[in-house]
């Protein structure tokens, strides 16, 4: 049950697979080479998972901030992102990473080298600690873990930023505006009786259509200075709504001619129509 003991055996597995890969001629036995690469991927992922738990136990208040993850495209936020970072660092040092532009590679290589050296140091000190005092984390080990955590985060942000367009602070703020709009829309819908708390607590599927519809009306009429403000240019709006700028202007003009009673009837119908 001890994390350091788990780390020791996970580290032994990685070392064993790497030794097998190094002793294999990939050209003579390409199928076995692919099998071993898959084993390496799985064993490294397991090692990183244990290391993550060790850091949460050992340096929970000294972890490097991961707030930058909010800037990443959602499709990148997967469970094996950390393992992919290590693979990318190894490829960059080996000079076999065509995905990254040469200018970015020159910037990333020193970071990749520092990260992999730090990981090797972490593996060494944790192996030694697991064999001597597997129930404690002395201060020198904590310092090594803090350094690795920082280098990992810095490389992760730099590497992903070189591959994809990370969200700007402005886009993140626009997304937060949409979240606020949806929250205020739900609060208003509950107050007017369009929705019930039971529907929300029970994850009523109809809400997936109802809330966005009501949010468009709220954003155009009730909170006109929010994320659906048509006083902004399309470029200043969130990418969620900017493609529909002209359509939103037409909807706003139609809504403005409705009486209070007609608006109420419209919103009630939007809560039931499929």
GROMACS .gro file of C-alpha atoms in nm:
model
  274
    1UNK     CA    1   0.000   0.000   0.000
    2UNK     CA    2   0.295   0.242   0.042
    3UNK     CA    3   0.334   0.480  -0.250
    4UNK     CA    4   0.713   0.461  -0.252
    5UNK     CA    5   0.695   0.083  -0.275
    6UNK     CA    6   0.452   0.112  -0.565
    7UNK     CA    7   0.686   0.361  -0.729
    8UNK     CA    8   0.980   0.121  -0.694
    9UNK     CA    9   0.806  -0.162  -0.879
   10UNK     CA   10   0.662   0.074  -1.143
   11UNK     CA   11   1.009   0.216  -1.200
   12UNK     CA   12   1.154  -0.135  -1.230
   13UNK     CA   13   0.898  -0.209  -1.500
   14UNK     CA   14   0.995   0.100  -1.701
   15UNK     CA   15   1.365   0.020  -1.668
   16UNK     CA   16   1.308  -0.339  -1.782
   17UNK     CA   17   1.107  -0.240  -2.089
   18UNK     CA   18   1.364   0.025  -2.189
   19UNK     CA   19   1.640  -0.235  -2.162
   20UNK     CA   20   1.445  -0.471  -2.388
   21UNK     CA   21   1.392  -0.196  -2.646
   22UNK     CA   22   1.760  -0.104  -2.642
   23UNK     CA   23   1.855  -0.468  -2.695
   24UNK     CA   24   1.620  -0.519  -2.989
   25UNK     CA   25   1.690  -0.459  -3.356
   26UNK     CA   26   1.373  -0.279  -3.467
   27UNK     CA   27   1.441  -0.348  -3.834
   28UNK     CA   28   1.469  -0.725  -3.781
   29UNK     CA   29   1.163  -0.749  -3.554
   30UNK     CA   30   0.938  -0.445  -3.608
   31UNK     CA   31   0.631  -0.615  -3.461
   32UNK     CA   32   0.804  -0.687  -3.129
   33UNK     CA   33   0.939  -0.332  -3.130
   34UNK     CA   34   0.584  -0.194  -3.150
   35UNK     CA   35   0.473  -0.427  -2.871
   36UNK     CA   36   0.753  -0.302  -2.648
   37UNK     CA   37   0.677   0.062  -2.732
   38UNK     CA   38   0.319   0.008  -2.621
   39UNK     CA   39   0.441  -0.156  -2.300
   40UNK     CA   40   0.670   0.140  -2.241
   41UNK     CA   41   0.382   0.383  -2.294
   42UNK     CA   42   0.163   0.198  -2.042
   43UNK     CA   43   0.438   0.153  -1.784
   44UNK     CA   44   0.541   0.520  -1.804
   45UNK     CA   45   0.179   0.628  -1.763
   46UNK     CA   46   0.153   0.409  -1.452
   47UNK     CA   47   0.477   0.552  -1.315
   48UNK     CA   48   0.361   0.910  -1.370
   49UNK     CA   49   0.027   0.837  -1.202
   50UNK     CA   50   0.205   0.712  -0.890
   51UNK     CA   51   0.444   1.007  -0.899
   52UNK     CA   52   0.145   1.242  -0.915
   53UNK     CA   53   0.000   1.080  -0.602
   54UNK     CA   54   0.337   1.108  -0.427
   55UNK     CA   55   0.356   1.480  -0.503
   56UNK     CA   56   0.001   1.532  -0.378
   57UNK     CA   57   0.101   1.357  -0.055
   58UNK     CA   58   0.447   1.507  -0.018
   59UNK     CA   59   0.426   1.866  -0.153
   60UNK     CA   60   0.052   1.947  -0.176
   61UNK     CA   61   0.100   2.318  -0.100
   62UNK     CA   62   0.410   2.360  -0.317
   63UNK     CA   63   0.269   2.236  -0.646
   64UNK     CA   64   0.324   2.456  -0.948
   65UNK     CA   65   0.006   2.626  -1.066
   66UNK     CA   66  -0.181   2.450  -1.347
   67UNK     CA   67  -0.415   2.743  -1.415
   68UNK     CA   68  -0.276   2.757  -1.768
   69UNK     CA   69  -0.470   2.440  -1.853
   70UNK     CA   70  -0.781   2.654  -1.900
   71UNK     CA   71  -0.611   2.798  -2.209
   72UNK     CA   72  -0.577   2.457  -2.376
   73UNK     CA   73  -0.830   2.326  -2.630
   74UNK     CA   74  -1.061   2.079  -2.457
   75UNK     CA   75  -0.957   1.791  -2.685
   76UNK     CA   76  -0.607   1.807  -2.535
   77UNK     CA   77  -0.723   1.768  -2.175
   78UNK     CA   78  -0.700   1.391  -2.165
   79UNK     CA   79  -0.580   1.152  -1.896
   80UNK     CA   80  -0.254   1.066  -2.072
   81UNK     CA   81  -0.146   1.425  -2.142
   82UNK     CA   82   0.146   1.395  -1.900
   83UNK     CA   83   0.274   1.082  -2.068
   84UNK     CA   84   0.256   1.256  -2.405
   85UNK     CA   85   0.468   1.539  -2.262
   86UNK     CA   86   0.745   1.296  -2.172
   87UNK     CA   87   0.728   1.135  -2.516
   88UNK     CA   88   0.747   1.478  -2.678
   89UNK     CA   89   1.048   1.574  -2.466
   90UNK     CA   90   1.230   1.254  -2.564
   91UNK     CA   91   1.154   1.308  -2.933
   92UNK     CA   92   1.273   1.668  -2.920
   93UNK     CA   93   1.607   1.564  -2.776
   94UNK     CA   94   1.637   1.288  -3.035
   95UNK     CA   95   1.561   1.535  -3.315
   96UNK     CA   96   1.265   1.334  -3.443
   97UNK     CA   97   0.973   1.570  -3.395
   98UNK     CA   98   0.864   1.725  -3.728
   99UNK     CA   99   0.537   1.857  -3.580
  100UNK     CA  100   0.722   2.145  -3.414
  101UNK     CA  101   0.877   2.429  -3.615
  102UNK     CA  102   1.256   2.455  -3.599
  103UNK     CA  103   1.244   2.787  -3.414
  104UNK     CA  104   1.020   2.633  -3.150
  105UNK     CA  105   1.237   2.321  -3.131
  106UNK     CA  106   1.540   2.534  -3.047
  107UNK     CA  107   1.343   2.691  -2.763
  108UNK     CA  108   1.194   2.366  -2.637
  109UNK     CA  109   1.504   2.143  -2.642
  110UNK     CA  110   1.668   2.298  -2.332
  111UNK     CA  111   1.338   2.268  -2.145
  112UNK     CA  112   1.299   1.908  -2.258
  113UNK     CA  113   1.654   1.826  -2.147
  114UNK     CA  114   1.600   1.985  -1.805
  115UNK     CA  115   1.270   1.802  -1.761
  116UNK     CA  116   1.411   1.458  -1.845
  117UNK     CA  117   1.719   1.512  -1.628
  118UNK     CA  118   1.493   1.616  -1.343
  119UNK     CA  119   1.279   1.305  -1.391
  120UNK     CA  120   1.587   1.083  -1.377
  121UNK     CA  121   1.689   1.252  -1.053
  122UNK     CA  122   1.341   1.199  -0.910
  123UNK     CA  123   1.350   0.833  -1.005
  124UNK     CA  124   1.691   0.789  -0.845
  125UNK     CA  125   1.611   0.954  -0.512
  126UNK     CA  126   1.270   0.789  -0.482
  127UNK     CA  127   1.415   0.445  -0.555
  128UNK     CA  128   1.677   0.497  -0.287
  129UNK     CA  129   1.420   0.626  -0.041
  130UNK     CA  130   1.187   0.332  -0.108
  131UNK     CA  131   1.466   0.093  -0.011
  132UNK     CA  132   1.566   0.278   0.305
  133UNK     CA  133   1.271   0.467   0.457
  134UNK     CA  134   0.959   0.411   0.245
  135UNK     CA  135   0.733   0.592   0.490
  136UNK     CA  136   0.894   0.938   0.483
  137UNK     CA  137   0.988   1.217   0.243
  138UNK     CA  138   1.292   1.410   0.371
  139UNK     CA  139   1.339   1.773   0.271
  140UNK     CA  140   1.591   1.699  -0.009
  141UNK     CA  141   1.334   1.472  -0.176
  142UNK     CA  142   1.067   1.739  -0.144
  143UNK     CA  143   1.299   1.989  -0.314
  144UNK     CA  144   1.362   1.748  -0.603
  145UNK     CA  145   0.989   1.694  -0.646
  146UNK     CA  146   0.915   2.067  -0.640
  147UNK     CA  147   1.173   2.126  -0.912
  148UNK     CA  148   1.037   1.845  -1.130
  149UNK     CA  149   0.680   1.970  -1.089
  150UNK     CA  150   0.784   2.320  -1.197
  151UNK     CA  151   0.987   2.202  -1.497
  152UNK     CA  152   0.706   1.973  -1.609
  153UNK     CA  153   0.449   2.254  -1.598
  154UNK     CA  154   0.677   2.497  -1.781
  155UNK     CA  155   0.752   2.247  -2.058
  156UNK     CA  156   0.385   2.148  -2.089
  157UNK     CA  157   0.275   2.508  -2.143
  158UNK     CA  158   0.559   2.587  -2.386
  159UNK     CA  159   0.514   2.268  -2.587
  160UNK     CA  160   0.136   2.291  -2.627
  161UNK     CA  161   0.162   2.663  -2.711
  162UNK     CA  162   0.400   2.575  -2.996
  163UNK     CA  163   0.149   2.331  -3.149
  164UNK     CA  164  -0.191   2.492  -3.108
  165UNK     CA  165  -0.338   2.834  -3.050
  166UNK     CA  166  -0.402   2.849  -2.677
  167UNK     CA  167  -0.692   3.058  -2.560
  168UNK     CA  168  -0.616   3.422  -2.497
  169UNK     CA  169  -0.714   3.589  -2.169
  170UNK     CA  170  -0.986   3.770  -2.363
  171UNK     CA  171  -1.139   3.446  -2.491
  172UNK     CA  172  -1.128   3.294  -2.143
  173UNK     CA  173  -1.305   3.601  -2.006
  174UNK     CA  174  -1.571   3.573  -2.279
  175UNK     CA  175  -1.631   3.211  -2.183
  176UNK     CA  176  -1.671   3.313  -1.821
  177UNK     CA  177  -1.924   3.575  -1.931
  178UNK     CA  178  -2.125   3.299  -2.102
  179UNK     CA  179  -2.115   3.090  -1.784
  180UNK     CA  180  -2.251   3.387  -1.586
  181UNK     CA  181  -2.522   3.444  -1.848
  182UNK     CA  182  -2.634   3.081  -1.827
  183UNK     CA  183  -2.638   3.093  -1.446
  184UNK     CA  184  -2.847   3.412  -1.444
  185UNK     CA  185  -3.076   3.262  -1.708
  186UNK     CA  186  -3.140   2.955  -1.493
  187UNK     CA  187  -3.203   3.171  -1.185
  188UNK     CA  188  -3.453   3.384  -1.377
  189UNK     CA  189  -3.622   3.076  -1.527
  190UNK     CA  190  -3.666   2.925  -1.181
  191UNK     CA  191  -3.809   3.253  -1.049
  192UNK     CA  192  -4.061   3.276  -1.336
  193UNK     CA  193  -4.155   2.910  -1.311
  194UNK     CA  194  -4.021   2.808  -1.651
  195UNK     CA  195  -3.805   2.543  -1.483
  196UNK     CA  196  -3.813   2.355  -1.154
  197UNK     CA  197  -3.533   2.263  -0.922
  198UNK     CA  198  -3.631   1.899  -0.964
  199UNK     CA  199  -3.564   1.923  -1.338
  200UNK     CA  200  -3.215   2.056  -1.271
  201UNK     CA  201  -3.135   1.809  -0.993
  202UNK     CA  202  -3.257   1.524  -1.213
  203UNK     CA  203  -3.054   1.635  -1.517
  204UNK     CA  204  -3.368   1.659  -1.731
  205UNK     CA  205  -3.246   1.612  -2.094
  206UNK     CA  206  -3.479   1.886  -2.218
  207UNK     CA  207  -3.265   2.141  -2.033
  208UNK     CA  208  -2.988   2.093  -2.292
  209UNK     CA  209  -3.216   2.275  -2.538
  210UNK     CA  210  -3.420   2.493  -2.302
  211UNK     CA  211  -3.143   2.676  -2.120
  212UNK     CA  212  -2.946   2.786  -2.432
  213UNK     CA  213  -3.270   2.909  -2.593
  214UNK     CA  214  -3.364   3.110  -2.286
  215UNK     CA  215  -3.006   3.235  -2.257
  216UNK     CA  216  -3.023   3.386  -2.606
  217UNK     CA  217  -3.334   3.582  -2.511
  218UNK     CA  218  -3.180   3.685  -2.178
  219UNK     CA  219  -2.857   3.788  -2.347
  220UNK     CA  220  -3.034   4.000  -2.607
  221UNK     CA  221  -3.303   4.163  -2.388
  222UNK     CA  222  -3.242   4.118  -2.016
  223UNK     CA  223  -2.861   4.150  -2.002
  224UNK     CA  224  -2.779   4.342  -2.324
  225UNK     CA  225  -2.431   4.438  -2.203
  226UNK     CA  226  -2.326   4.076  -2.153
  227UNK     CA  227  -2.163   3.827  -2.392
  228UNK     CA  228  -2.443   3.867  -2.649
  229UNK     CA  229  -2.403   4.244  -2.669
  230UNK     CA  230  -2.450   4.340  -3.033
  231UNK     CA  231  -2.281   4.673  -2.968
  232UNK     CA  232  -1.957   4.478  -3.005
  233UNK     CA  233  -1.817   4.372  -3.338
  234UNK     CA  234  -1.834   3.999  -3.423
  235UNK     CA  235  -1.459   3.976  -3.360
  236UNK     CA  236  -1.511   4.097  -3.004
  237UNK     CA  237  -1.771   3.831  -2.925
  238UNK     CA  238  -1.705   3.477  -2.813
  239UNK     CA  239  -1.647   3.228  -3.093
  240UNK     CA  240  -1.959   3.050  -2.967
  241UNK     CA  241  -2.182   3.335  -3.090
  242UNK     CA  242  -1.978   3.538  -3.341
  243UNK     CA  243  -2.073   3.321  -3.645
  244UNK     CA  244  -2.440   3.403  -3.577
  245UNK     CA  245  -2.399   3.778  -3.539
  246UNK     CA  246  -2.638   3.873  -3.823
  247UNK     CA  247  -2.897   3.619  -3.710
  248UNK     CA  248  -2.881   3.747  -3.352
  249UNK     CA  249  -2.949   4.101  -3.473
  250UNK     CA  250  -3.263   3.980  -3.654
  251UNK     CA  251  -3.378   3.788  -3.345
  252UNK     CA  252  -3.328   4.097  -3.129
  253UNK     CA  253  -3.539   4.311  -3.361
  254UNK     CA  254  -3.820   4.054  -3.349
  255UNK     CA  255  -3.804   4.028  -2.970
  256UNK     CA  256  -3.822   4.405  -2.925
  257UNK     CA  257  -4.171   4.424  -3.075
  258UNK     CA  258  -4.315   4.165  -2.837
  259UNK     CA  259  -4.528   4.266  -2.541
  260UNK     CA  260  -4.450   4.136  -2.192
  261UNK     CA  261  -4.726   3.876  -2.228
  262UNK     CA  262  -4.603   3.766  -2.570
  263UNK     CA  263  -4.247   3.735  -2.444
  264UNK     CA  264  -4.370   3.523  -2.154
  265UNK     CA  265  -4.561   3.295  -2.391
  266UNK     CA  266  -4.257   3.266  -2.619
  267UNK     CA  267  -4.028   3.168  -2.335
  268UNK     CA  268  -4.280   2.918  -2.201
  269UNK     CA  269  -4.302   2.759  -2.546
  270UNK     CA  270  -3.923   2.736  -2.569
  271UNK     CA  271  -3.926   2.531  -2.250
  272UNK     CA  272  -4.146   2.264  -2.406
  273UNK     CA  273  -4.074   2.266  -2.779
  274UNK     CA  274  -3.832   2.005  -2.909
   0.00000   0.00000   0.00000
